[in-house]
Amino acid sequence: MAEPGAVAGVERGRPRDPGNDAAILDAALDLFIERGARGTSIEAVAQRAGVAKLTVYRRWRSKEDLLMAALEHARNPDLDTEAAERSVEDAVAFIAGLLSRPRFRALMARVIGASVDHPQLVTAYTERYLRPRLETLPEIAERAVDSGHLPPGTDPAVLQDVLSSSIAFVLLSAEAEVTAGQIEHRLRSLLHHIGYRA
């Protein structure tokens, strides 16, 4: 069975070096953040990663395939995403911490900017990364209603809408620096308006 992203018809030589894979994906992600999808090329990625161009093409058929792999690679294994799925408070803290990271905001800005010329990048990132996390919010809202933190009859989708729109607001904000505390304060203020009580 062919390796994911492998180019059909390219003979396999020595086994793939996982170190090369990581270096290529890191380089692709860095260039994507710095230059956007249009300004990133296989040649530039190979040069940044310190590998031959053919080494990149043996792993990914196109720049789009490489960038989608780089976006998947960008997921932070050190982030406790399961903790964010337990309560409204956990979700707020998680989102605030994530959005306070300049590199994450820059990455998301590039993803949004790629929506016209490279819509598949936005689709891939949304489906693989964002949607699974946003889909946990209605369940969190239901638990908050059951525990009395949200008013009876609150539509669970409202929590998803409030937090999603806040994420977009922070990402599109002109402010260069924003702290987790500032983001958390904004999120709590919005939640207060829909009746949330900690």
XYZ file of C-alpha atoms in Angstrom:
198
model
C 0.000 0.000 0.000
C 1.400 3.407 -0.938
C 2.449 5.802 1.777
C 0.111 8.782 2.326
C 1.138 11.610 0.036
C 3.640 9.453 -1.848
C 4.083 10.201 -5.542
C 2.948 7.360 -7.793
C 5.732 5.931 -9.893
C 8.587 7.236 -7.747
C 10.842 4.398 -6.678
C 11.472 4.006 -3.033
C 15.072 4.270 -2.009
C 16.274 4.085 1.536
C 13.659 4.327 4.282
C 12.183 7.745 4.947
C 13.907 9.758 7.610
C 11.317 11.007 10.163
C 13.706 13.860 10.914
C 13.389 15.024 7.316
C 9.609 14.818 7.505
C 9.530 17.047 10.584
C 12.043 19.501 9.123
C 10.039 19.796 5.887
C 6.734 20.304 7.687
C 8.244 22.855 10.073
C 9.769 24.738 7.137
C 6.477 24.657 5.213
C 4.583 25.959 8.222
C 7.110 28.736 8.869
C 7.013 29.868 5.239
C 3.222 29.682 5.134
C 3.028 31.951 8.190
C 5.660 34.328 6.804
C 4.545 34.485 3.160
C 1.118 32.896 2.854
C 0.180 30.090 0.468
C 0.987 32.081 -2.653
C 4.467 32.970 -1.424
C 5.361 29.435 -0.380
C 6.972 27.072 -2.885
C 8.327 23.527 -2.798
C 11.758 24.921 -3.666
C 11.712 27.399 -0.787
C 10.524 24.729 1.635
C 13.301 22.352 0.552
C 15.900 25.074 0.941
C 14.603 26.078 4.391
C 14.489 22.436 5.506
C 17.963 21.690 4.153
C 16.824 18.862 1.895
C 16.690 18.217 -1.839
C 13.565 19.284 -3.705
C 13.030 15.660 -4.775
C 12.915 14.664 -1.095
C 9.851 16.871 -0.683
C 8.167 15.652 -3.872
C 8.652 12.024 -2.820
C 6.453 12.753 0.180
C 3.879 15.211 -1.182
C 2.541 15.531 -4.724
C 1.939 19.261 -4.623
C 2.350 22.402 -2.580
C -1.280 22.151 -1.495
C -0.767 18.591 -0.188
C 2.345 19.725 1.653
C 0.601 22.723 3.225
C -2.337 20.604 4.353
C 0.121 18.196 6.001
C 1.895 21.157 7.597
C -1.398 22.435 9.039
C -2.057 19.017 10.524
C 1.502 19.050 11.880
C 0.771 22.418 13.494
C -1.615 20.831 15.983
C -0.112 21.195 19.449
C 0.114 17.836 21.247
C 1.028 19.630 24.468
C -2.377 21.343 24.629
C -4.833 19.530 26.860
C -7.748 19.591 24.441
C -9.680 17.045 26.481
C -9.715 19.440 29.437
C -11.367 22.033 27.214
C -14.258 19.647 26.648
C -15.275 19.321 30.301
C -16.956 22.640 31.115
C -17.594 26.188 29.947
C -14.826 27.418 32.245
C -12.346 24.945 30.766
C -13.358 25.847 27.220
C -12.936 29.572 27.915
C -9.497 29.074 29.465
C -8.386 26.840 26.595
C -9.579 29.214 23.868
C -8.065 32.248 25.611
C -4.715 30.510 26.004
C -4.653 29.395 22.391
C -5.675 32.768 20.943
C -3.099 34.610 23.034
C -0.323 32.871 21.095
C 0.928 35.214 18.340
C 2.060 32.311 16.162
C -1.364 30.668 16.293
C -3.091 33.946 15.403
C -0.677 34.472 12.511
C -1.308 30.946 11.286
C -5.082 31.372 11.426
C -4.836 34.709 9.613
C -2.954 32.959 6.796
C -5.512 30.162 6.669
C -8.318 32.716 6.392
C -6.345 34.618 3.741
C -5.938 31.450 1.675
C -9.694 30.975 1.384
C -9.952 32.545 -2.075
C -7.059 30.900 -3.939
C -6.665 27.740 -1.846
C -10.079 26.926 -0.345
C -9.063 23.299 0.216
C -6.601 24.439 2.880
C -9.376 26.152 4.820
C -11.644 23.143 4.398
C -8.952 20.721 5.575
C -8.050 22.798 8.609
C -11.691 23.346 9.527
C -12.642 19.687 9.157
C -9.573 18.207 10.865
C -8.936 20.741 13.591
C -11.658 23.287 14.273
C -14.925 21.444 13.695
C -14.213 18.523 16.079
C -13.559 21.036 18.870
C -16.491 23.322 18.109
C -18.838 20.346 17.982
C -18.155 19.652 21.662
C -19.567 23.042 22.691
C -23.301 22.199 22.475
C -22.715 19.234 24.786
C -20.847 21.506 27.210
C -23.766 23.953 27.030
C -26.267 21.213 27.835
C -24.281 20.287 30.941
C -24.136 23.973 31.925
C -27.933 24.193 31.638
C -28.358 21.030 33.713
C -26.040 22.397 36.409
C -27.754 25.800 36.508
C -24.884 27.800 35.005
C -26.994 28.660 31.955
C -30.722 29.548 32.091
C -33.217 26.758 31.423
C -34.174 26.555 27.769
C -30.873 28.005 26.510
C -30.218 26.804 22.973
C -26.919 24.833 23.176
C -25.915 26.214 19.774
C -25.759 29.712 21.291
C -22.592 28.840 23.202
C -20.988 27.636 19.981
C -22.002 30.842 18.203
C -20.708 33.110 20.988
C -17.324 31.426 21.297
C -16.863 30.983 17.542
C -17.607 34.638 16.824
C -15.228 35.680 19.594
C -12.475 33.593 18.054
C -13.049 35.314 14.706
C -13.061 38.733 16.385
C -9.675 38.131 18.036
C -8.150 36.735 14.854
C -9.323 39.686 12.781
C -8.428 42.286 15.414
C -5.750 44.770 14.481
C -4.140 44.474 17.908
C -0.665 42.957 17.622
C -0.584 41.688 21.183
C -3.413 40.366 23.276
C -3.164 38.469 26.530
C -5.039 35.370 27.600
C -6.562 37.432 30.414
C -7.957 40.012 27.988
C -9.465 37.333 25.769
C -10.903 35.487 28.738
C -12.482 38.717 30.017
C -14.158 39.309 26.644
C -15.445 35.753 26.484
C -16.849 35.936 30.017
C -18.549 39.260 29.264
C -20.275 37.787 26.235
C -21.308 34.679 28.149
C -22.728 36.892 30.884
C -25.042 38.499 28.335
C -26.562 35.143 27.433
C -27.176 34.410 31.095
C -24.128 32.357 32.016
C -23.205 32.395 35.703
C -19.989 30.767 36.848
